[in-house]
Amino acid sequence: MRGGVGVRLSGRLVLVTGASSGIGWATTRRLAHAGARLALVARRREALEALAREIQSGGGMARAYPADLGDPTAVRRMAEAVRRELGVPDALVHAAGAGRWLFVEETPPEEAVRMMQAPYFAAFFVTQAFLPGMLERGRGVVCVINSPAALQPWPGATGYVAARWALRGFTEALRLDLRGTGIAVCSVVAGRVRSAYWQHNPGAIERVPRLARLIPDLTPEAVARVVVRALEKESRLVVVPWALRVMYALHPFAPRLAEALVWRTGYRHPRAGRRG
């Protein structure tokens, strides 16, 4: 898979993490429609197997590989099974992610660790497991799905933001590592997505800065379309929707202004005064 002229996904093997729900689930279905062969990875076996059966019933090829991606031993076993049964993936899509929006003192230590495990360590361990084979073949794509928090923090979500910054650092460092090897690294940054996340994390919606609420919501299916196009074009960075793209482009030129706007329109710490 090489950039510049576009890539056909039909017949290519794509591994998707976080495939049991949200963006990962929608991306998997979109990739199946494009004719990709699929390795589906997440912790929830039943949800993965149901999705694999749905794709197979429609004439596609998909297999479920349940694994805890924060555990390097589990990732190693999963990767061995994928290579043995399907081969080395042509593309990796990192959609696994978790984390509540909490201040530092609200965050249990074990939960802070889990937030680093997914998305950051999940992406690191899975890429590490498959990269040697991709390098030997001399082609492939690593696509990382990230949050606007990877560029601009907001108050009340410290552990979540830190994990997303770690994922961004991994993505950019990996791109430099792999330059000239035939392996492309792309990043998809999506704004607020209408998903079950908000129901599973009560109180999170109240911590979205009012400024960000001006940006239209996305559906998982809309993000999935963007991810598939990014894979086909081997794009370096794609930001959606357009309003977030404008903010993303302006941020480097006025970072302190962006920080002030986010703080003034964001969720205040209970001990914060009126002046920041």
JSON list of N, CA, C and O in Angstrom, two decimals, residues 241-261:
[
{"chain": "A", "resi": 241, "resn": "PRO", "atom": "N", "xyz": [-14.86, 17.57, 12.03]},
{"chain": "A", "resi": 241, "resn": "PRO", "atom": "CA", "xyz": [-15.41, 18.19, 10.83]},
{"chain": "A", "resi": 241, "resn": "PRO", "atom": "C", "xyz": [-14.65, 19.45, 10.45]},
{"chain": "A", "resi": 241, "resn": "PRO", "atom": "O", "xyz": [-13.62, 19.77, 11.07]},
{"chain": "A", "resi": 242, "resn": "TRP", "atom": "N", "xyz": [-15.17, 20.18, 9.49]},
{"chain": "A", "resi": 242, "resn": "TRP", "atom": "CA", "xyz": [-14.44, 21.33, 8.93]},
{"chain": "A", "resi": 242, "resn": "TRP", "atom": "C", "xyz": [-14.17, 22.39, 9.99]},
{"chain": "A", "resi": 242, "resn": "TRP", "atom": "O", "xyz": [-13.11, 23.02, 9.99]},
{"chain": "A", "resi": 243, "resn": "ALA", "atom": "N", "xyz": [-15.14, 22.61, 10.90]},
{"chain": "A", "resi": 243, "resn": "ALA", "atom": "CA", "xyz": [-14.95, 23.65, 11.92]},
{"chain": "A", "resi": 243, "resn": "ALA", "atom": "C", "xyz": [-13.77, 23.31, 12.83]},
{"chain": "A", "resi": 243, "resn": "ALA", "atom": "O", "xyz": [-13.01, 24.20, 13.23]},
{"chain": "A", "resi": 244, "resn": "LEU", "atom": "N", "xyz": [-13.61, 22.06, 13.16]},
{"chain": "A", "resi": 244, "resn": "LEU", "atom": "CA", "xyz": [-12.46, 21.64, 13.97]},
{"chain": "A", "resi": 244, "resn": "LEU", "atom": "C", "xyz": [-11.17, 21.80, 13.17]},
{"chain": "A", "resi": 244, "resn": "LEU", "atom": "O", "xyz": [-10.13, 22.16, 13.72]},
{"chain": "A", "resi": 245, "resn": "ARG", "atom": "N", "xyz": [-11.24, 21.59, 11.87]},
{"chain": "A", "resi": 245, "resn": "ARG", "atom": "CA", "xyz": [-10.07, 21.75, 11.00]},
{"chain": "A", "resi": 245, "resn": "ARG", "atom": "C", "xyz": [-9.57, 23.19, 11.04]},
{"chain": "A", "resi": 245, "resn": "ARG", "atom": "O", "xyz": [-8.36, 23.44, 11.08]},
{"chain": "A", "resi": 246, "resn": "VAL", "atom": "N", "xyz": [-10.50, 24.13, 11.07]},
{"chain": "A", "resi": 246, "resn": "VAL", "atom": "CA", "xyz": [-10.12, 25.54, 11.15]},
{"chain": "A", "resi": 246, "resn": "VAL", "atom": "C", "xyz": [-9.42, 25.82, 12.48]},
{"chain": "A", "resi": 246, "resn": "VAL", "atom": "O", "xyz": [-8.37, 26.47, 12.53]},
{"chain": "A", "resi": 247, "resn": "MET", "atom": "N", "xyz": [-9.99, 25.33, 13.58]},
{"chain": "A", "resi": 247, "resn": "MET", "atom": "CA", "xyz": [-9.39, 25.55, 14.89]},
{"chain": "A", "resi": 247, "resn": "MET", "atom": "C", "xyz": [-8.03, 24.88, 14.98]},
{"chain": "A", "resi": 247, "resn": "MET", "atom": "O", "xyz": [-7.09, 25.43, 15.56]},
{"chain": "A", "resi": 248, "resn": "TYR", "atom": "N", "xyz": [-7.91, 23.70, 14.41]},
{"chain": "A", "resi": 248, "resn": "TYR", "atom": "CA", "xyz": [-6.65, 22.97, 14.43]},
{"chain": "A", "resi": 248, "resn": "TYR", "atom": "C", "xyz": [-5.57, 23.75, 13.70]},
{"chain": "A", "resi": 248, "resn": "TYR", "atom": "O", "xyz": [-4.40, 23.81, 14.11]},
{"chain": "A", "resi": 249, "resn": "ALA", "atom": "N", "xyz": [-5.95, 24.36, 12.57]},
{"chain": "A", "resi": 249, "resn": "ALA", "atom": "CA", "xyz": [-4.98, 25.12, 11.78]},
{"chain": "A", "resi": 249, "resn": "ALA", "atom": "C", "xyz": [-4.54, 26.40, 12.48]},
{"chain": "A", "resi": 249, "resn": "ALA", "atom": "O", "xyz": [-3.39, 26.83, 12.37]},
{"chain": "A", "resi": 250, "resn": "LEU", "atom": "N", "xyz": [-5.45, 27.03, 13.23]},
{"chain": "A", "resi": 250, "resn": "LEU", "atom": "CA", "xyz": [-5.14, 28.29, 13.88]},
{"chain": "A", "resi": 250, "resn": "LEU", "atom": "C", "xyz": [-4.37, 28.12, 15.19]},
{"chain": "A", "resi": 250, "resn": "LEU", "atom": "O", "xyz": [-3.64, 29.02, 15.61]},
{"chain": "A", "resi": 251, "resn": "HIS", "atom": "N", "xyz": [-4.50, 26.97, 15.82]},
{"chain": "A", "resi": 251, "resn": "HIS", "atom": "CA", "xyz": [-3.93, 26.77, 17.15]},
{"chain": "A", "resi": 251, "resn": "HIS", "atom": "C", "xyz": [-2.44, 27.09, 17.24]},
{"chain": "A", "resi": 251, "resn": "HIS", "atom": "O", "xyz": [-2.01, 27.77, 18.17]},
{"chain": "A", "resi": 252, "resn": "PRO", "atom": "N", "xyz": [-1.58, 26.64, 16.29]},
{"chain": "A", "resi": 252, "resn": "PRO", "atom": "CA", "xyz": [-0.15, 26.91, 16.43]},
{"chain": "A", "resi": 252, "resn": "PRO", "atom": "C", "xyz": [0.21, 28.40, 16.44]},
{"chain": "A", "resi": 252, "resn": "PRO", "atom": "O", "xyz": [1.25, 28.78, 16.97]},
{"chain": "A", "resi": 253, "resn": "PHE", "atom": "N", "xyz": [-0.67, 29.23, 15.86]},
{"chain": "A", "resi": 253, "resn": "PHE", "atom": "CA", "xyz": [-0.36, 30.66, 15.75]},
{"chain": "A", "resi": 253, "resn": "PHE", "atom": "C", "xyz": [-0.82, 31.45, 16.99]},
{"chain": "A", "resi": 253, "resn": "PHE", "atom": "O", "xyz": [-0.33, 32.56, 17.22]},
{"chain": "A", "resi": 254, "resn": "ALA", "atom": "N", "xyz": [-1.74, 30.87, 17.75]},
{"chain": "A", "resi": 254, "resn": "ALA", "atom": "CA", "xyz": [-2.23, 31.59, 18.94]},
{"chain": "A", "resi": 254, "resn": "ALA", "atom": "C", "xyz": [-2.55, 30.61, 20.06]},
{"chain": "A", "resi": 254, "resn": "ALA", "atom": "O", "xyz": [-3.69, 30.51, 20.53]},
{"chain": "A", "resi": 255, "resn": "PRO", "atom": "N", "xyz": [-1.56, 29.86, 20.52]},
{"chain": "A", "resi": 255, "resn": "PRO", "atom": "CA", "xyz": [-1.83, 28.83, 21.52]},
{"chain": "A", "resi": 255, "resn": "PRO", "atom": "C", "xyz": [-2.35, 29.38, 22.85]},
{"chain": "A", "resi": 255, "resn": "PRO", "atom": "O", "xyz": [-3.20, 28.76, 23.49]},
{"chain": "A", "resi": 256, "resn": "ARG", "atom": "N", "xyz": [-1.85, 30.55, 23.28]},
{"chain": "A", "resi": 256, "resn": "ARG", "atom": "CA", "xyz": [-2.30, 31.10, 24.56]},
{"chain": "A", "resi": 256, "resn": "ARG", "atom": "C", "xyz": [-3.74, 31.59, 24.47]},
{"chain": "A", "resi": 256, "resn": "ARG", "atom": "O", "xyz": [-4.50, 31.48, 25.44]},
{"chain": "A", "resi": 257, "resn": "LEU", "atom": "N", "xyz": [-4.10, 32.13, 23.32]},
{"chain": "A", "resi": 257, "resn": "LEU", "atom": "CA", "xyz": [-5.49, 32.53, 23.13]},
{"chain": "A", "resi": 257, "resn": "LEU", "atom": "C", "xyz": [-6.41, 31.31, 23.16]},
{"chain": "A", "resi": 257, "resn": "LEU", "atom": "O", "xyz": [-7.47, 31.33, 23.80]},
{"chain": "A", "resi": 258, "resn": "ALA", "atom": "N", "xyz": [-5.99, 30.24, 22.49]},
{"chain": "A", "resi": 258, "resn": "ALA", "atom": "CA", "xyz": [-6.79, 29.01, 22.49]},
{"chain": "A", "resi": 258, "resn": "ALA", "atom": "C", "xyz": [-6.94, 28.46, 23.90]},
{"chain": "A", "resi": 258, "resn": "ALA", "atom": "O", "xyz": [-8.04, 28.05, 24.32]},
{"chain": "A", "resi": 259, "resn": "GLU", "atom": "N", "xyz": [-5.87, 28.50, 24.67]},
{"chain": "A", "resi": 259, "resn": "GLU", "atom": "CA", "xyz": [-5.92, 28.01, 26.04]},
{"chain": "A", "resi": 259, "resn": "GLU", "atom": "C", "xyz": [-6.89, 28.85, 26.88]},
{"chain": "A", "resi": 259, "resn": "GLU", "atom": "O", "xyz": [-7.69, 28.32, 27.66]},
{"chain": "A", "resi": 260, "resn": "ALA", "atom": "N", "xyz": [-6.83, 30.16, 26.71]},
{"chain": "A", "resi": 260, "resn": "ALA", "atom": "CA", "xyz": [-7.72, 31.04, 27.47]},
{"chain": "A", "resi": 260, "resn": "ALA", "atom": "C", "xyz": [-9.18, 30.80, 27.11]},
{"chain": "A", "resi": 260, "resn": "ALA", "atom": "O", "xyz": [-10.06, 30.76, 27.99]},
{"chain": "A", "resi": 261, "resn": "LEU", "atom": "N", "xyz": [-9.46, 30.62, 25.83]},
{"chain": "A", "resi": 261, "resn": "LEU", "atom": "CA", "xyz": [-10.84, 30.40, 25.39]},
{"chain": "A", "resi": 261, "resn": "LEU", "atom": "C", "xyz": [-11.38, 29.08, 25.94]},
{"chain": "A", "resi": 261, "resn": "LEU", "atom": "O", "xyz": [-12.53, 29.01, 26.39]}
]
